PDB file of C-alpha atoms in Angstrom:
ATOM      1  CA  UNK A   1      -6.237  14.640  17.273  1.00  0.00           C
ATOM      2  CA  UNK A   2      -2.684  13.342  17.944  1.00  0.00           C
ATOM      3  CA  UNK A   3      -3.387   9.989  15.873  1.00  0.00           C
ATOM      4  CA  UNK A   4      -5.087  11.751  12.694  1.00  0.00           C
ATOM      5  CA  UNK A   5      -1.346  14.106  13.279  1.00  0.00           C
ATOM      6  CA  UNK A   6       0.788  10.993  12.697  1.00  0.00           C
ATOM      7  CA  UNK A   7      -0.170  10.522   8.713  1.00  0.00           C
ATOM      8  CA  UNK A   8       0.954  14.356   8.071  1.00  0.00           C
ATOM      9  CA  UNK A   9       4.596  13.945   8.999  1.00  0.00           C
ATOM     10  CA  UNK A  10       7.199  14.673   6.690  1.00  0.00           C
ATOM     11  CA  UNK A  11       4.321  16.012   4.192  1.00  0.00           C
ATOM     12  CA  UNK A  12       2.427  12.874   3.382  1.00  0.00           C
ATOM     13  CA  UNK A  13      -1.203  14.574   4.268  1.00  0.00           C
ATOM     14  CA  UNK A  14      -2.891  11.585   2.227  1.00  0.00           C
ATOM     15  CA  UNK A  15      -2.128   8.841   4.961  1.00  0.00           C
ATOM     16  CA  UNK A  16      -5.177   8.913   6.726  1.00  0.00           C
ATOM     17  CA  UNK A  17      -3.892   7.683  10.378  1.00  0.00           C
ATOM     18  CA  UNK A  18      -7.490   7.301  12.412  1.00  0.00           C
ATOM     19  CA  UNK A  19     -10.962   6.955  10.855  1.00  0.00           C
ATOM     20  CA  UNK A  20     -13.329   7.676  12.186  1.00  0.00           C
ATOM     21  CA  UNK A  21     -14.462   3.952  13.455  1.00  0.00           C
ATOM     22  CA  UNK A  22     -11.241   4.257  15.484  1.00  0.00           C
ATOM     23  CA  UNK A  23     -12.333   7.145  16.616  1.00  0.00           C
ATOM     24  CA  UNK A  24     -15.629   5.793  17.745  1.00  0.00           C
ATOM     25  CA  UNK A  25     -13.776   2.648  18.949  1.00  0.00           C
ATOM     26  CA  UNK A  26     -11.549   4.427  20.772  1.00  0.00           C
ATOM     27  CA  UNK A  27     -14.696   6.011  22.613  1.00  0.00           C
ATOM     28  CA  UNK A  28     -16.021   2.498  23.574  1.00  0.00           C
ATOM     29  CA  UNK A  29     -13.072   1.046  24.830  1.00  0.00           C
ATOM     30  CA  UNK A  30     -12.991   4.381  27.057  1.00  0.00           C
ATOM     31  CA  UNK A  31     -16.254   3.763  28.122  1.00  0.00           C
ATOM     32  CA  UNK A  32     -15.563   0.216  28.586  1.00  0.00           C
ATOM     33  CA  UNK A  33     -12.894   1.478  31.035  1.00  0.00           C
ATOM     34  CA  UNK A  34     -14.715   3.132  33.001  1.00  0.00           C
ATOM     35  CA  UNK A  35     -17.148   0.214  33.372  1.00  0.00           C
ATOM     36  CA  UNK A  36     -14.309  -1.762  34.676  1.00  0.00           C
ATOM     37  CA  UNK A  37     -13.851   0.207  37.951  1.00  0.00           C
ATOM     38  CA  UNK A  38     -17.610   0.295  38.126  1.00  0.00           C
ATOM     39  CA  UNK A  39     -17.683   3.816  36.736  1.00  0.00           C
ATOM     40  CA  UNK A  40     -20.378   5.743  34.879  1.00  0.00           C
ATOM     41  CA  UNK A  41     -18.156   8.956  34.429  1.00  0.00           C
ATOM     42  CA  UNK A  42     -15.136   8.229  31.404  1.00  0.00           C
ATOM     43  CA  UNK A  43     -11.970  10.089  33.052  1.00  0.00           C
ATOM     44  CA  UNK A  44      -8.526  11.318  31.145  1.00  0.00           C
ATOM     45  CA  UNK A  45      -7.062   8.135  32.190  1.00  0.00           C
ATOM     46  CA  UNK A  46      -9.392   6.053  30.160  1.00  0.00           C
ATOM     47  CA  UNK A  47      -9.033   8.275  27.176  1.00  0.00           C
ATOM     48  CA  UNK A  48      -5.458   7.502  27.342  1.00  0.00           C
ATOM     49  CA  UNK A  49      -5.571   4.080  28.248  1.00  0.00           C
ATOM     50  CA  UNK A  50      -8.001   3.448  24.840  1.00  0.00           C
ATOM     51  CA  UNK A  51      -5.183   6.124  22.920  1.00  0.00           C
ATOM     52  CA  UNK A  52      -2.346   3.408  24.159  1.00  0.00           C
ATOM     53  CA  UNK A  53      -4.383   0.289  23.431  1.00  0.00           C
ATOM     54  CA  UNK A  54      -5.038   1.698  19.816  1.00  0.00           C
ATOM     55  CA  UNK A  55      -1.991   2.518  18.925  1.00  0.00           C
ATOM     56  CA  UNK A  56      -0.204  -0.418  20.109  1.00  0.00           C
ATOM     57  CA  UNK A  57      -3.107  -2.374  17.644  1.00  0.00           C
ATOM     58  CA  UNK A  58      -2.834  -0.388  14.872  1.00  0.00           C
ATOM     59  CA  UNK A  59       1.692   0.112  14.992  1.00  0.00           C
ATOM     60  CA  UNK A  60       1.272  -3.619  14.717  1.00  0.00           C
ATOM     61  CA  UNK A  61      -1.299  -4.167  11.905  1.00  0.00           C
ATOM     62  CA  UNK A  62      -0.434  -0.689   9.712  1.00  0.00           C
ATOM     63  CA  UNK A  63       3.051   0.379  10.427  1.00  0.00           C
ATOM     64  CA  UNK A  64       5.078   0.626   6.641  1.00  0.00           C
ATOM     65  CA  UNK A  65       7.925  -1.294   7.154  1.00  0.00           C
ATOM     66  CA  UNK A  66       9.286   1.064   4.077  1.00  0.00           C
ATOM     67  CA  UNK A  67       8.540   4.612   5.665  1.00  0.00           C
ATOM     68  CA  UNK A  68       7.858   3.398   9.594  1.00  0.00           C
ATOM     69  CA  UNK A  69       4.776   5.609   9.062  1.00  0.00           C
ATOM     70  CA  UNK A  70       1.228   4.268   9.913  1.00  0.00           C
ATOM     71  CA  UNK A  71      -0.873   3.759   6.817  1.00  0.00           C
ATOM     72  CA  UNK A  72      -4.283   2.929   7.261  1.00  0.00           C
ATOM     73  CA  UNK A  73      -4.212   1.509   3.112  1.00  0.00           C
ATOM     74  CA  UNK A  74      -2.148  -1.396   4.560  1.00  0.00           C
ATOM     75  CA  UNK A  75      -4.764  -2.641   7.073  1.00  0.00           C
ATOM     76  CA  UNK A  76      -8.111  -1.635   3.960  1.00  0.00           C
ATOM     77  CA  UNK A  77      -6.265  -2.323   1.079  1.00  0.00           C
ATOM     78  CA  UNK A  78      -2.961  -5.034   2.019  1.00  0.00           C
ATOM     79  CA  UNK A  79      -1.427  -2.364   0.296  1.00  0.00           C
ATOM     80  CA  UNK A  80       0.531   1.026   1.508  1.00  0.00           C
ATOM     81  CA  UNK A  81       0.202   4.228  -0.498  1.00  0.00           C
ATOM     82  CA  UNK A  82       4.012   4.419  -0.731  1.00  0.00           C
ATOM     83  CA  UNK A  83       3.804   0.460  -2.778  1.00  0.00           C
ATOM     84  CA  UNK A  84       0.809   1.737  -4.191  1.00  0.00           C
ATOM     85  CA  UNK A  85       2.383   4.821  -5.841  1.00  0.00           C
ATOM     86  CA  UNK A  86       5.754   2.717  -6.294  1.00  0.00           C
ATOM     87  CA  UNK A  87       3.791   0.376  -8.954  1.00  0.00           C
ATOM     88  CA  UNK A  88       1.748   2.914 -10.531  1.00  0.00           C
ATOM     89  CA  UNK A  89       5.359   4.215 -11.404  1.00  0.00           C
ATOM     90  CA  UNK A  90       6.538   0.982 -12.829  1.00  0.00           C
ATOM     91  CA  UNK A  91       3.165   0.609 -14.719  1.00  0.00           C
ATOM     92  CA  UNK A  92       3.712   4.052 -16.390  1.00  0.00           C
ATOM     93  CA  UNK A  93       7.752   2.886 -16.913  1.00  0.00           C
ATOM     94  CA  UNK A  94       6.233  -0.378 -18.331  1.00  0.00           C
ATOM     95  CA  UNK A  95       3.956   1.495 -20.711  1.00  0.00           C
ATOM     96  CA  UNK A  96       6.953   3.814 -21.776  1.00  0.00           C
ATOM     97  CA  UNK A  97       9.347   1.007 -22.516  1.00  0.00           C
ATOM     98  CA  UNK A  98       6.315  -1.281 -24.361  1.00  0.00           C
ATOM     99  CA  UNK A  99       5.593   1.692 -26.127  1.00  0.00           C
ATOM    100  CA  UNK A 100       8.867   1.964 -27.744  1.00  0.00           C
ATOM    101  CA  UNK A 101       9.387  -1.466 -28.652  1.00  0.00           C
ATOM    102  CA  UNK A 102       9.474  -3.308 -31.969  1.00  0.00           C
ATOM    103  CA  UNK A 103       8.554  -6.764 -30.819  1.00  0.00           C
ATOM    104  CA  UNK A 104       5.166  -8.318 -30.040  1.00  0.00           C
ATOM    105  CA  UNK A 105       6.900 -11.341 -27.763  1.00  0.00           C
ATOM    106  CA  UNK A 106       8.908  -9.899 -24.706  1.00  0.00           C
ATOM    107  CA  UNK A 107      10.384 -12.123 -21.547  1.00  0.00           C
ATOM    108  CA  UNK A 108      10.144 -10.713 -18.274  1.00  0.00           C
ATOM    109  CA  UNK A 109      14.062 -10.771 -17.809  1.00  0.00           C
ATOM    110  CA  UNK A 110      13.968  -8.173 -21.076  1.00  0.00           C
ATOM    111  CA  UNK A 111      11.690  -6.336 -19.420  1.00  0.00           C
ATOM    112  CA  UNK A 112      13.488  -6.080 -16.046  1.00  0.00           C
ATOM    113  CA  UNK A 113      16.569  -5.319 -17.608  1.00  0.00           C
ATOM    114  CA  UNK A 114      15.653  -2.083 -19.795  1.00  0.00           C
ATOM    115  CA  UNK A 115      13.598  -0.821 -16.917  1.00  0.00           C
ATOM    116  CA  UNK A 116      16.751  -1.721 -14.590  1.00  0.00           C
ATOM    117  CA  UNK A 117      19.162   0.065 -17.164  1.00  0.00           C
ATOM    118  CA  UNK A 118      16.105   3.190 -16.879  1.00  0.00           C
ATOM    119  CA  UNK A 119      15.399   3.616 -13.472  1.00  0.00           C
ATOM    120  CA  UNK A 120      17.540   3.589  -9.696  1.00  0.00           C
ATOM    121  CA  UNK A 121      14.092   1.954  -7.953  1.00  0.00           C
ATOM    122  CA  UNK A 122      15.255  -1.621  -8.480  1.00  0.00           C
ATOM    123  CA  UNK A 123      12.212  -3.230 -10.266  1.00  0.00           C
ATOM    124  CA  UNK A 124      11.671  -6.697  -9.025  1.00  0.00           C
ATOM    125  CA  UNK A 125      10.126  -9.600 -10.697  1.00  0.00           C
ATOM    126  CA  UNK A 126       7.338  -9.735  -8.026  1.00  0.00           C
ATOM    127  CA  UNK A 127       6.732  -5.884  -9.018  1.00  0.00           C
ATOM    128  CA  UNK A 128       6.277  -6.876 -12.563  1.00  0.00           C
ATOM    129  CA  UNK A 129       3.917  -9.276 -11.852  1.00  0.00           C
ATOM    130  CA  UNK A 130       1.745  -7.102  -9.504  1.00  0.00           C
ATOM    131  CA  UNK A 131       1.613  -4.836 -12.626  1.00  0.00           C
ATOM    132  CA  UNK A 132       0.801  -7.164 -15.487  1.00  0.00           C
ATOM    133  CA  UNK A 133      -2.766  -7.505 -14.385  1.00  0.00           C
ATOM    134  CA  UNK A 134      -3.329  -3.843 -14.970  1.00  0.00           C
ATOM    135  CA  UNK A 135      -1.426  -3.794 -18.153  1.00  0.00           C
ATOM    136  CA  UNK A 136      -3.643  -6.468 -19.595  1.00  0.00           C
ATOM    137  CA  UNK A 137      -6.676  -4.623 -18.653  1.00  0.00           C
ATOM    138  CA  UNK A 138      -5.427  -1.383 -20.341  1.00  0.00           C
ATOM    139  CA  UNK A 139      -5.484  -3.489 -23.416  1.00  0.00           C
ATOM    140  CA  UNK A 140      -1.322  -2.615 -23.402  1.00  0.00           C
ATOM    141  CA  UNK A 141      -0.653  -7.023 -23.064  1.00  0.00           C
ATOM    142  CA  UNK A 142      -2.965  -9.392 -24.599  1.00  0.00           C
ATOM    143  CA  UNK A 143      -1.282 -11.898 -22.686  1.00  0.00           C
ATOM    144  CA  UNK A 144       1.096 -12.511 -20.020  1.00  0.00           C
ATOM    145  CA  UNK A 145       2.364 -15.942 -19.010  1.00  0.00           C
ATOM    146  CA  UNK A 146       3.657 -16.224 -15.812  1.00  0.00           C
ATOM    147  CA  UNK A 147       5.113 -20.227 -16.260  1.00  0.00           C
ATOM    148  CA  UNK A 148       6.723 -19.301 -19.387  1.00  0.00           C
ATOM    149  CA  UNK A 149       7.447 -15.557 -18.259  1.00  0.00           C
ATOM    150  CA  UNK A 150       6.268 -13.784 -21.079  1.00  0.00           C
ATOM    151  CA  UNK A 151       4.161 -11.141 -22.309  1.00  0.00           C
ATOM    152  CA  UNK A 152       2.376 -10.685 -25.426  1.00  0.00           C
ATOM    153  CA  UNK A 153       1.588  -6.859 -26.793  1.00  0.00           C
ATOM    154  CA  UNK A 154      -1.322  -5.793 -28.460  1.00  0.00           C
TER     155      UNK A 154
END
């Protein structure tokens, strides 16, 4: 109960802290304590010394460096729902800005720079190009080109 608790600090109730194969994992390494001192009957003590093993696994593998929060979409995904929601943002900032403009050719650096001028997040280039997928899919870009750091509109 206290691990599925963690992900609904400070309001975030879509982090998802323990599945539930951690939850059945964290039976077997219980049980798998209890085999150790040659027991059939799992005790408190091997609840909590699976609990402690788990945690320490999954603060290592899933911990946000961003929010410090454990984020099970960083261990399924390689991404965390804080990124995740951070580049849906720029997408929809992206679409905004290609929206308005007059040209068909843009460089990244003009791109950066009006949604810079627009917004206090600090868009990176490495954030634009996590994006630029997506915005080709949409049909938004016919092309981007990453060597000559470009993108073409449709």
């Amino acid at each position: 109960v206290n691990m599925r608790k963690v992900g609904r600090k400070n309001g975030q109730s879509n982090v998802v802290t323990a599945t539930t194969r951690q939850l059945e994992s964290l039976i077997r390494l219980a049980e798998a304590l209890a085999k150790m001192r040659l027991s059939d009957v799992v005790t408190k003590e091997n609840v909590e010394e699976a609990a402690r093993l788990i945690n320490v696994a999954t603060q290592t593998a899933a911990t946000d460096p961003n929010t410090g929060l454990i984020d099970m979409d960083l261990i399924t995904t390689g991404t965390s729902a804080g990124d995740r929601k951070r580049l849906t943002e720029i997408t929809e900032a992206i679409k905004e800005l290609l929206d308005q403009q007059k040209k068909r050719n843009l460089s990244f650096d003009d791109i950066l720079k009006s949604l810079n001028e627009n917004s206090s997040a600090g868009v990176k280039r490495n954030d634009l190009l996590k994006v630029l997928p997506a915005l080709k899919d949409d049909g938004i870009l016919v092309n981007y080109d990453k060597r000559k750091e470009t993108v073409r509109l449709a």
